Amino acid sequence: MANNDKKISKDQFQPIELSADKGEELSRPEISYWKDAWIRLRKNKGAITGLIVLIFIVFMALVGPIMNEYAFDEDNYEATNLPPRVEGLEWLGLNGHQSWEVQGETPEAAIENGLTGYEVDEQYLISSEIVEEPTEENNNYYTVEMTVDIYPAKGLQEENYWFGTDKFGRDLWTRIWKGTQISLYIGLLAALIDMVIGVIYGGVSGYYGGRIDNFMQRIIEILTGIPNLVVVILAIIVLDPGILAITIALTITGWTGMARIVRGQVLKLKNQEFVLAARTLGSNDTRILMKHLIPNVTGMIIINTMFTIPSAIFFEAFLSFIGLGLQAPIASLGTLIDSAFDSYRTYPYMLVYPAIIISLLMIGFNILADGLRDALDPKMRK
Amino acid sequence: MSEEKLLEVTNLKQHFKTGRHSVVKAIDGISFDIYKGETFGLVGESGCGKSTTGRTIIRLYDATDGDVKFNGVDVHGKKSKSDLKMFNRKMQMIFQDPYASLNPRMTVKEIISEGLDIHGLVKDDKARTQRVHDLLETVGLNKEHANRYPHEFSGGQRQRIGIARALAVDPEFIIADEPISALDVSIQAQVVNLLKQLQKEKGLTYLFIAHDLSMVKYISDRIAVMYFGKIVELADSDELYKNPLHPYTKSLLSAIPLPDPDYERNRVRTSYDPADHDTSEVPEFREVRPKHWVLCTTKEFDAYKKQLAE
């Protein structure tokens, strides 16, 4: 044998005391449901990354707008369409240089056209590059890409717009984080509606069953049968387009998915023996619902909420993008993307930053929800 | 065992609607009395209505027809809240599946103290903890178990937690709905002995529902045999084993195996065919011999009497 040389002395052993009570002892440490779930979640790298990204975005949404001196609705016609400039991060391309494509009979004439057209003094021209030689198609004009240092050219040597400005000269940094606030508010609202209306409606429908359940489920079917967009348009007709209309549209239709899930779970649980036991002890319906049924559905509720939040955020962005959502000067990620979309070839930074933020929000919520599903309901893991 | 009736069930019926026109008659007019301090066994095959009987008596289902009197008071029909609460305290239930009968999101302390809280039996948390510890000790568990969750316990331990929960409200009558059928044999004996010991200490009355005849004989004073929603035979347990009259009871008894090879080699299992009965009239529940009741027609009644006289 391989470990023959290892001598095990007798004093390394200790006899176990034999008694009747020992059989009933539990040696495992006490772990509550939530602690156990947290241990599982912590092992999931994706979910933790999502969580960190979300915490960062929430933090920035709260702190971002007050990090500089610009207000989100402060117009400045001196500083329109400025590209991002951050002191110290010039090497990253955040140097406030703006490129335009200009045309002229000669390269020099093209640049001259550009400088007068954009009202920039020649000394701020940094570089120029011929993009296209003259051909028949472009009237024998040269196309030249010229890059200028736009901040001093506009006399804004002292200013730094971290994410640039839009066509009214409003600071995009402030507007983006303000818009993120709106998105997060919509997400929070959707979660709240899900948790309150959805859970109670589904719980009552499933628990009482029979005719009540039948009636309540038909109402849900009618509500889900109406397209969301129709509800929003109706809300806009009655109210002004804006956050209130979206809130109402979400309140009317947003909770049906949750109600169905909770109903299904409650239907499954309500005939379990522990519920019968509670009834024989004299529990009333409220107690059974709140103490026995809902706690056993919390995992599903949280998971479903986490999936509802990103879809609600996207719903708002979509509405804003097609012009049914928030109205200027209020910013939301959807309206920012909408207005940047008109000129994204010339001013791509206007589109890129809100697009990145909304993508991070969606991905963050989704992978965190995925991780939570595994952590809270290990049986559902594939 | 006294002759005082604790529970009187008269012509109890429980019909479930399964469709617009179809009805399942889970219990179809059964009557029996349970005396104070006794253990009344209820046996029968799966789906014959044993559990439904237990659940209907404790009002988990509303009876279609019939009376249930507890201590001489009708417990079904409309009741005031305080009457219902009183009734809930007096009558408790132990469930079949120890894995489904404890709420997985509650600690053992919360599970056991639920009845205490509903009925306001303890003043503060200290008293509650003390009572839970006492109850855990009564059923042979440690007080350290109070803060644990049910999934950490074995089937037998869970069943004992279920018993502690039922005992928390000081009931007089406990319906044990197949409390041992989900446990392995050594644990079965542990739980049954615990139930017997509790009966002695607290003067409890049991309705013991089971399909394991040997275990029922061990614990019961009287046994009722159920078949398709009807009680077909009711007698003292010794009498029932010695002189089974109804062919279904005979068939059930012939199915009990014994750890005796000689006996097993010669054991003949009789099968029960409902078509063998006399169909000249609707069978009634008749007392063939004092305290021995059989569901039979007049013709069969005479035949059974003759059989007993031999």
XYZ file of C-alpha atoms in Angstrom:
692
model
C 0.000 0.000 0.000
C 1.093 3.478 -0.813
C 0.672 5.034 2.580
C 2.055 2.170 4.581
C 4.725 4.342 6.092
C 2.154 6.714 7.575
C 1.599 5.524 11.072
C -1.737 6.463 12.570
C -1.500 6.522 16.301
C -4.385 5.616 18.489
C -4.593 8.947 20.235
C -5.703 10.556 16.997
C -9.054 8.883 17.428
C -11.795 9.842 19.767
C -14.688 7.566 20.608
C -18.118 8.999 19.874
C -20.453 9.033 22.775
C -23.412 6.827 22.017
C -26.786 8.031 23.202
C -30.358 8.144 22.011
C -30.407 11.938 21.562
C -27.496 11.856 19.154
C -29.691 10.323 16.497
C -31.879 13.426 16.447
C -29.000 15.879 16.232
C -28.520 17.976 13.119
C -24.889 18.691 12.347
C -25.501 20.975 9.368
C -25.192 24.673 10.143
C -28.386 26.689 10.078
C -28.852 28.213 6.638
C -31.922 30.216 5.821
C -33.550 30.244 2.404
C -32.154 33.676 1.503
C -28.653 32.921 2.678
C -28.631 29.750 0.635
C -29.848 31.645 -2.434
C -27.165 34.317 -1.941
C -24.447 31.659 -1.767
C -25.662 30.214 -5.053
C -25.990 33.646 -6.666
C -22.475 34.619 -5.618
C -21.072 31.675 -7.534
C -22.700 32.896 -10.748
C -20.183 35.291 -12.316
C -22.557 36.591 -14.954
C -25.225 37.494 -12.436
C -22.719 39.268 -10.206
C -21.382 41.222 -13.183
C -24.940 42.200 -14.040
C -25.540 43.246 -10.457
C -22.407 45.417 -10.392
C -23.296 47.043 -13.732
C -26.794 47.793 -12.444
C -25.518 49.236 -9.185
C -23.124 51.437 -11.154
C -25.877 52.668 -13.483
C -28.251 53.373 -10.603
C -25.513 55.239 -8.780
C -24.660 57.299 -11.849
C -28.300 58.034 -12.567
C -28.557 59.567 -9.105
C -25.194 61.301 -8.970
C -24.450 61.955 -12.657
C -26.704 64.985 -13.192
C -25.107 66.876 -10.298
C -21.526 66.053 -11.257
C -21.265 69.065 -13.563
C -22.772 72.514 -13.603
C -25.100 72.041 -16.587
C -28.812 71.515 -16.269
C -30.530 68.944 -18.438
C -32.837 71.535 -20.071
C -30.353 74.413 -20.311
C -30.097 75.594 -23.949
C -26.840 77.163 -25.130
C -26.810 78.153 -28.786
C -23.091 78.929 -28.566
C -22.375 75.276 -27.844
C -24.523 73.213 -30.215
C -23.475 69.820 -31.548
C -20.227 69.653 -29.603
C -18.425 66.315 -29.493
C -17.357 64.857 -26.137
C -14.311 66.333 -24.433
C -12.900 65.132 -21.126
C -9.806 66.648 -19.626
C -7.152 63.995 -19.218
C -8.861 61.487 -21.507
C -7.912 63.118 -24.798
C -5.949 60.023 -25.813
C -9.203 58.047 -25.747
C -10.621 60.212 -28.499
C -12.555 62.353 -26.032
C -10.660 65.416 -27.263
C -13.438 67.555 -28.649
C -12.373 67.094 -32.254
C -15.142 67.183 -34.815
C -14.885 65.708 -38.304
C -16.980 66.752 -41.286
C -17.043 65.613 -44.846
C -16.964 68.617 -47.182
C -16.905 68.947 -50.957
C -15.233 71.342 -53.408
C -13.654 71.577 -56.863
C -10.214 71.271 -55.285
C -9.274 69.920 -51.845
C -8.444 73.453 -50.712
C -11.765 74.780 -51.958
C -13.557 72.007 -50.118
C -11.873 72.924 -46.865
C -12.571 76.577 -47.495
C -16.260 75.728 -48.039
C -16.278 73.761 -44.824
C -14.616 76.455 -42.736
C -17.034 79.138 -43.890
C -20.010 76.807 -43.782
C -19.372 75.741 -40.190
C -18.044 79.180 -39.198
C -14.694 77.891 -38.010
C -11.462 79.877 -38.166
C -8.676 78.284 -40.176
C -6.217 78.115 -37.266
C -8.366 75.435 -35.590
C -8.112 73.044 -38.513
C -6.195 70.002 -37.319
C -6.088 67.661 -40.282
C -7.730 66.920 -43.552
C -7.900 63.848 -45.707
C -9.228 63.272 -49.196
C -11.946 60.663 -49.002
C -13.088 60.612 -52.606
C -11.480 61.661 -55.855
C -13.633 63.569 -58.368
C -15.830 61.371 -60.546
C -18.811 61.846 -62.784
C -21.151 60.835 -60.003
C -20.220 63.616 -57.627
C -20.015 66.415 -60.205
C -16.215 66.181 -60.316
C -16.000 67.429 -56.702
C -13.469 66.316 -54.159
C -14.803 64.949 -50.883
C -12.548 65.844 -47.994
C -12.805 64.831 -44.359
C -11.619 67.698 -42.227
C -11.098 67.602 -38.515
C -11.277 70.733 -36.407
C -10.768 71.511 -32.763
C -14.283 72.775 -32.257
C -14.201 73.901 -28.601
C -11.747 76.814 -29.019
C -13.224 77.503 -32.454
C -16.523 78.320 -30.725
C -14.743 80.218 -28.008
C -15.483 77.576 -25.380
C -11.914 76.882 -24.342
C -12.954 76.579 -20.687
C -15.930 74.233 -21.193
C -15.876 70.417 -21.071
C -18.968 68.532 -22.206
C -18.173 64.933 -21.225
C -20.695 63.321 -23.561
C -20.954 66.346 -25.909
C -24.041 68.445 -26.532
C -27.122 68.107 -28.673
C -28.436 70.451 -31.370
C -29.718 72.914 -28.762
C -26.441 72.921 -26.894
C -27.776 70.922 -23.930
C -25.258 68.837 -22.032
C -25.722 65.201 -23.002
C -24.052 63.819 -19.862
C -26.710 65.378 -17.686
C -29.469 64.488 -20.107
C -28.404 60.852 -20.365
C -28.334 60.295 -16.619
C -31.613 62.162 -16.259
C -33.001 59.870 -18.947
C -31.643 56.846 -17.091
C -33.543 58.088 -14.047
C -36.736 58.021 -16.100
C -35.957 54.518 -17.343
C -35.273 53.314 -13.830
C -38.459 54.971 -12.599
C -40.420 53.117 -15.280
C -38.700 49.868 -14.306
C -39.431 50.431 -10.627
C -43.032 51.296 -11.391
C -43.471 48.150 -13.476
C -41.974 46.070 -10.682
C -44.247 47.691 -8.123
C -47.356 47.141 -10.241
C -46.314 43.526 -10.763
C -45.692 42.934 -7.084
C -48.822 44.639 -5.807
C -51.583 44.230 -8.384
C -50.227 41.138 -10.109
C -49.481 39.159 -6.967
C -52.704 40.034 -5.148
C -54.873 39.531 -8.217
C -53.241 36.208 -9.069
C -53.270 35.070 -5.445
C -56.955 35.827 -4.953
C -57.912 34.334 -8.299
C -56.020 31.115 -7.652
C -56.955 30.751 -4.009
C -60.705 31.241 -4.265
C -60.954 29.396 -7.581
C -64.234 28.396 -9.140
C -66.454 31.122 -10.498
C -64.346 33.989 -9.106
C -61.256 32.574 -10.774
C -63.104 32.083 -14.033
C -64.347 35.681 -14.019
C -60.971 37.166 -13.078
C -59.144 35.192 -15.736
C -61.554 36.403 -18.448
C -60.754 39.992 -17.416
C -57.041 39.263 -17.830
C -57.669 37.764 -21.239
C -59.550 40.864 -22.349
C -56.737 43.093 -21.084
C -54.000 41.104 -22.784
C -56.096 41.054 -25.934
C -55.797 44.834 -26.285
C -52.441 45.798 -27.816
C -50.337 47.935 -25.496
C -49.913 50.551 -28.160
C -53.661 51.084 -28.386
C -53.842 51.582 -24.623
C -51.035 54.140 -24.799
C -52.667 56.038 -27.641
C -55.965 56.085 -25.743
C -54.150 57.340 -22.667
C -52.501 60.051 -24.738
C -55.847 61.162 -26.128
C -57.209 61.599 -22.630
C -54.038 62.981 -21.084
C -51.015 64.706 -22.547
C -48.249 62.495 -23.820
C -45.712 62.063 -21.084
C -44.766 60.050 -18.073
C -48.311 59.938 -16.695
C -49.732 58.400 -19.868
C -47.043 55.717 -19.867
C -47.595 55.070 -16.164
C -51.310 54.566 -16.732
C -50.753 52.337 -19.732
C -48.394 50.170 -17.685
C -50.790 50.058 -14.748
C -53.619 48.853 -16.950
C -51.786 46.052 -18.695
C -48.402 45.429 -17.081
C -49.398 43.048 -14.297
C -51.215 40.322 -16.217
C -48.202 38.064 -16.737
C -47.381 38.090 -13.039
C -51.022 37.488 -12.101
C -51.093 34.390 -14.286
C -47.882 32.992 -12.855
C -48.935 33.577 -9.252
C -52.359 32.079 -9.938
C -50.779 28.946 -11.363
C -48.476 28.558 -8.383
C -51.260 29.181 -5.870
C -53.490 26.648 -7.621
C -50.691 24.144 -7.262
C -49.989 24.962 -3.622
C -53.440 25.510 -2.157
C -54.264 21.819 -1.856
C -50.927 20.932 -0.321
C -51.248 19.422 3.120
C -49.517 22.276 4.902
C -52.270 24.603 3.716
C -54.921 22.124 4.867
C -53.119 21.922 8.197
C -53.268 25.702 8.532
C -56.978 25.580 7.801
C -57.634 22.927 10.413
C -55.791 25.133 12.891
C -58.288 27.884 12.096
C -56.263 30.214 9.857
C -58.349 32.682 7.922
C -57.909 33.207 4.184
C -55.716 36.291 4.530
C -53.340 34.456 6.823
C -53.115 31.448 4.526
C -52.467 33.660 1.512
C -49.889 35.894 3.166
C -48.114 33.367 5.398
C -48.329 30.126 3.489
C -48.964 30.705 -0.184
C -47.198 33.945 -1.144
C -43.912 33.105 0.686
C -43.755 29.899 -1.305
C -44.119 31.858 -4.537
C -41.570 34.617 -3.687
C -38.877 33.006 -5.808
C -41.111 33.046 -8.861
C -42.311 36.575 -8.065
C -38.787 37.966 -7.864
C -37.647 36.202 -11.016
C -40.660 37.364 -12.966
C -40.270 40.929 -11.707
C -36.655 40.941 -12.790
C -37.712 39.998 -16.292
C -40.559 42.538 -16.339
C -38.301 45.486 -15.481
C -36.171 45.440 -18.649
C -39.167 44.901 -20.890
C -40.919 47.887 -19.281
C -37.789 50.005 -19.720
C -37.623 49.012 -23.337
C -41.353 49.684 -23.757
C -40.855 53.276 -22.598
C -37.791 53.744 -24.825
C -39.736 52.370 -27.760
C -42.683 54.689 -27.138
C -40.358 57.675 -26.838
C -38.569 56.645 -29.976
C -41.752 56.582 -32.034
C -42.785 59.891 -30.485
C -45.555 58.688 -28.176
C -43.521 58.899 -25.026
C -41.956 61.751 -23.155
C -41.878 65.196 -24.730
C -38.956 67.646 -24.850
C -37.291 69.097 -22.895
C -37.662 66.063 -20.600
C -35.070 63.504 -21.558
C -35.389 59.773 -21.562
C -33.057 57.272 -23.176
C -35.696 56.698 -25.842
C -36.080 60.386 -26.774
C -32.303 60.882 -26.767
C -31.856 58.017 -29.200
C -34.740 59.328 -31.278
C -33.266 62.822 -31.691
C -29.737 61.509 -32.258
C -30.994 59.133 -34.915
C -31.568 62.033 -37.353
C -27.868 62.869 -37.602
C -26.049 59.801 -36.402
C -23.598 59.827 -39.299
C -22.257 63.251 -38.462
C -22.662 63.169 -34.702
C -22.454 59.467 -33.754
C -21.651 60.245 -30.102
C -25.198 61.483 -29.573
C -26.500 58.006 -30.382
C -23.727 55.848 -28.973
C -23.872 56.838 -25.300
C -27.606 56.436 -24.646
C -27.573 53.253 -26.728
C -24.756 51.815 -24.593
C -26.536 52.721 -21.364
C -29.867 51.222 -22.366
C -28.126 48.080 -23.614
C -26.231 47.716 -20.351
C -29.462 48.191 -18.408
C -31.284 45.528 -20.380
C -28.411 43.043 -20.344
C -27.728 43.698 -16.654
C -31.315 43.037 -15.630
C -31.609 39.991 -17.833
C -28.477 38.175 -16.697
C -29.173 39.071 -13.074
C -32.696 37.689 -13.477
C -31.262 34.556 -15.014
C -28.865 34.127 -12.109
C -31.643 34.761 -9.596
C -33.770 32.115 -11.214
C -31.027 29.576 -10.704
C -30.333 30.784 -7.180
C -33.912 30.948 -5.947
C -35.294 27.929 -7.702
C -32.570 25.307 -8.118
C -35.089 22.826 -9.462
C -35.633 24.961 -12.552
C -31.947 24.919 -13.461
C -31.337 23.292 -16.791
C -62.473 3.622 27.465
C -65.781 5.130 28.400
C -69.134 4.719 26.743
C -69.436 8.472 26.280
C -69.800 9.420 22.662
C -67.309 12.060 21.531
C -68.134 12.081 17.858
C -71.360 10.996 16.190
C -71.444 10.757 12.435
C -74.884 10.188 10.965
C -75.584 9.485 7.314
C -72.620 11.563 6.152
C -72.447 12.143 2.420
C -69.793 13.836 0.357
C -70.397 14.073 -3.363
C -67.995 15.865 -5.686
C -69.126 17.306 -8.977
C -66.619 16.332 -11.608
C -68.504 17.660 -14.580
C -71.834 19.078 -15.527
C -73.643 15.763 -15.066
C -71.181 13.430 -13.396
C -70.886 13.142 -9.636
C -68.350 11.172 -7.636
C -69.897 9.793 -4.469
C -66.755 9.751 -2.323
C -68.767 9.092 0.833
C -72.225 7.720 0.435
C -74.113 7.791 3.700
C -71.912 6.502 6.493
C -72.729 6.465 10.201
C -70.538 5.660 13.152
C -69.798 6.831 16.681
C -66.438 7.338 18.287
C -66.210 7.011 22.052
C -64.084 9.143 24.283
C -60.538 7.851 24.668
C -60.684 5.154 22.047
C -58.849 4.701 18.785
C -61.175 4.164 15.904
C -59.516 2.585 12.875
C -60.792 3.244 9.391
C -59.439 0.949 6.695
C -60.125 0.345 3.063
C -58.465 0.366 -0.298
C -57.114 3.456 -2.040
C -59.832 5.790 -3.216
C -62.604 4.314 -1.097
C -63.197 7.594 0.757
C -61.222 7.165 3.979
C -59.298 10.423 3.732
C -62.371 12.251 2.451
C -64.234 11.065 5.547
C -61.531 12.500 7.792
C -61.366 15.770 5.907
C -65.136 16.160 5.832
C -65.410 15.572 9.570
C -62.864 18.305 10.263
C -64.665 20.624 7.826
C -61.972 20.827 5.164
C -64.812 19.896 2.825
C -68.419 20.917 3.244
C -70.533 17.804 3.618
C -73.188 17.245 0.993
C -75.549 15.759 3.567
C -75.595 14.298 7.064
C -74.650 15.338 10.582
C -71.442 15.372 12.528
C -71.877 15.933 16.244
C -68.892 16.606 18.431
C -69.581 16.402 22.171
C -73.263 16.501 21.278
C -72.962 19.740 19.271
C -73.475 19.824 15.526
C -70.227 21.024 13.985
C -71.318 21.431 10.393
C -73.477 24.088 8.808
C -73.208 27.783 9.553
C -71.187 28.610 12.618
C -70.093 31.748 14.350
C -66.409 32.584 14.263
C -65.825 31.858 17.921
C -67.632 28.499 17.678
C -65.474 27.583 14.728
C -62.327 28.539 16.589
C -63.364 26.428 19.555
C -64.037 23.524 17.232
C -60.669 23.981 15.519
C -58.953 23.703 18.873
C -60.796 20.568 19.919
C -60.283 18.671 16.693
C -56.927 18.377 14.955
C -55.437 16.422 12.130
C -52.156 14.664 11.356
C -51.428 14.373 7.664
C -50.217 11.639 5.433
C -47.230 13.110 3.648
C -44.611 14.488 6.040
C -42.907 16.226 3.121
C -45.989 18.145 1.991
C -47.535 18.867 5.363
C -44.913 21.333 6.622
C -44.521 24.761 5.009
C -40.982 24.790 3.575
C -40.619 28.547 4.180
C -41.328 28.431 7.913
C -39.088 27.395 10.746
C -40.193 24.571 13.001
C -40.990 27.124 15.679
C -43.245 29.093 13.338
C -44.969 25.916 12.211
C -45.682 24.656 15.708
C -46.630 28.036 17.131
C -49.093 28.870 14.354
C -52.005 27.381 16.287
C -50.846 29.138 19.454
C -50.927 32.489 17.659
C -54.268 31.934 15.948
C -55.964 31.039 19.203
C -53.995 33.509 21.309
C -52.743 30.814 23.675
C -49.451 32.507 24.518
C -48.870 36.024 25.770
C -45.395 36.849 24.520
C -42.544 35.414 22.535
C -40.877 33.977 25.591
C -43.929 31.931 26.470
C -44.258 30.890 22.840
C -40.668 29.657 22.696
C -41.125 27.798 25.965
C -44.301 26.104 24.713
C -42.640 25.123 21.419
C -39.682 23.640 23.301
C -42.037 21.669 25.524
C -43.931 20.344 22.531
C -40.733 19.369 20.739
C -39.671 17.460 23.810
C -43.071 15.764 24.017
C -42.613 14.324 20.543
C -39.008 13.370 21.197
C -37.149 16.142 19.387
C -34.571 18.597 20.718
C -35.333 22.207 21.416
C -32.381 23.154 19.188
C -34.562 22.085 16.281
C -36.910 25.038 16.736
C -35.019 27.350 14.400
C -34.473 24.823 11.643
C -36.384 24.506 8.394
C -38.402 21.359 7.603
C -36.183 20.217 4.727
C -33.405 19.448 7.192
C -35.420 16.702 8.902
C -36.066 13.080 8.049
C -39.556 11.790 7.321
C -40.085 10.457 10.844
C -38.867 13.681 12.423
C -41.138 15.711 10.170
C -44.117 13.576 11.074
C -43.354 14.213 14.736
C -43.221 17.962 14.032
C -46.669 17.549 12.465
C -47.859 15.825 15.621
C -46.415 18.619 17.759
C -48.272 21.169 15.647
C -51.542 19.309 16.183
C -50.900 19.008 19.939
C -50.112 22.716 20.320
C -53.771 23.697 20.660
C -54.585 20.935 23.210
C -57.073 18.987 21.096
C -59.366 16.250 22.409
C -59.755 14.464 19.123
C -57.128 13.843 16.462
C -57.763 12.566 12.968
C -54.664 10.723 11.839
C -54.875 10.505 8.063
C -52.528 7.672 7.143
C -49.812 9.169 9.342
C -47.430 6.273 8.842
C -47.938 5.117 5.283
C -45.149 7.361 3.952
C -42.606 6.186 6.533
C -40.383 3.140 6.617
C -41.273 0.326 8.969
C -38.947 1.065 11.907
C -40.083 4.707 11.909
C -43.722 3.604 11.625
C -43.442 1.825 14.956
C -41.779 4.895 16.491
C -44.605 7.195 15.385
C -47.388 4.760 16.324
C -45.883 4.220 19.772
C -45.622 7.980 20.201
C -49.305 8.319 19.306
C -50.216 5.578 21.800
C -48.155 7.169 24.537
C -49.718 10.576 23.897
C -53.150 9.006 24.052
C -52.382 7.588 27.457
C -50.909 10.832 28.778
C -53.429 13.291 27.382
C -56.542 11.139 27.058
C -56.777 11.735 23.328
C -59.279 10.140 21.002
C -58.091 9.099 17.557
C -59.648 8.449 14.232
C -56.877 6.419 12.654
C -57.096 6.156 8.899
C -54.872 3.596 7.223
C -54.713 0.840 4.692
C -52.211 -1.267 6.600
C -54.417 -3.700 8.490
C -51.749 -5.100 10.793
C -50.839 -1.623 12.019
C -54.497 -0.709 12.439
C -55.116 -3.803 14.510
C -52.175 -2.882 16.723
C -53.399 0.612 17.498
C -57.211 0.469 17.197
C -59.910 -0.486 19.651
C -62.589 -0.654 17.002
C -62.256 -0.892 13.242
C -64.536 0.136 10.395
C -63.945 -1.255 6.930
C -64.838 1.034 4.059
C -65.566 0.071 0.502
C -66.568 2.521 -2.238
C -67.835 5.246 0.065
C -69.699 2.924 2.405
C -68.787 1.273 5.671
C -69.285 -2.438 5.087
C -68.319 -3.760 8.507
C -67.726 -2.273 11.947
C -66.630 -4.192 15.028
C -64.159 -4.338 17.898
C -60.774 -5.068 16.425
C -60.416 -8.533 17.964
C -63.922 -9.469 16.880
C -63.289 -8.238 13.377
C -60.133 -10.284 13.051
C -61.686 -13.389 14.567
C -65.045 -13.284 12.866
C -64.985 -11.280 9.681
C -68.430 -11.493 8.071
C -68.474 -9.282 5.042
C -66.708 -10.905 2.079
C -64.673 -7.739 1.512
C -63.339 -7.810 5.076
C -62.467 -11.467 4.623
C -60.621 -10.639 1.453
C -58.706 -7.824 3.153
C -57.707 -10.026 6.094
C -56.592 -12.832 3.840
C -54.140 -10.428 2.211
C -52.126 -9.768 5.386
C -48.759 -11.484 5.183
C -47.182 -12.940 8.300
C -43.475 -13.630 8.822
C -44.221 -17.323 9.216
C -43.233 -19.571 6.289
C -45.590 -22.364 7.304
C -48.528 -20.013 7.449
C -47.505 -18.239 4.267
C -47.289 -21.490 2.305
C -50.881 -22.302 3.138
C -52.319 -18.796 3.043
C -55.169 -18.607 0.573
C -56.048 -15.159 -0.602
C -59.744 -14.817 -1.195
C -60.736 -12.275 -3.787
C -63.788 -10.104 -3.431
C -66.402 -9.957 -6.119
C -69.156 -7.401 -5.455
C -71.424 -9.355 -7.819
C -71.663 -12.207 -5.293
C -73.981 -10.181 -3.084
C -77.664 -10.738 -2.727
C -79.275 -8.055 -4.858
C -82.903 -8.659 -3.945
C -82.963 -5.506 -1.833
C -80.868 -2.490 -0.932
C -78.386 -3.541 1.755
C -78.616 -1.879 5.155
C -76.270 -1.519 8.061
C -77.380 -4.119 10.635
C -76.089 -5.263 13.995
C -75.408 -8.971 13.591
C -74.133 -9.362 17.125
C -73.809 -6.687 19.821
C -71.262 -4.103 18.573
C -70.668 -5.950 15.330
C -72.306 -4.239 12.372
C -72.367 -5.412 8.775
C -73.803 -3.909 5.625
C -76.179 -6.604 4.382
C -79.603 -7.531 3.068
C -82.063 -9.490 5.232
C -81.066 -12.739 3.554
C -77.389 -12.127 4.163
C -78.194 -10.968 7.668
C -79.677 -14.368 8.495
C -76.749 -16.124 6.869
C -74.219 -14.102 8.873
C -76.109 -14.800 12.106
C -76.014 -18.507 11.367
C -72.330 -18.261 10.579
C -71.606 -16.623 13.927
C -73.650 -19.187 15.811
C -71.547 -22.047 14.489
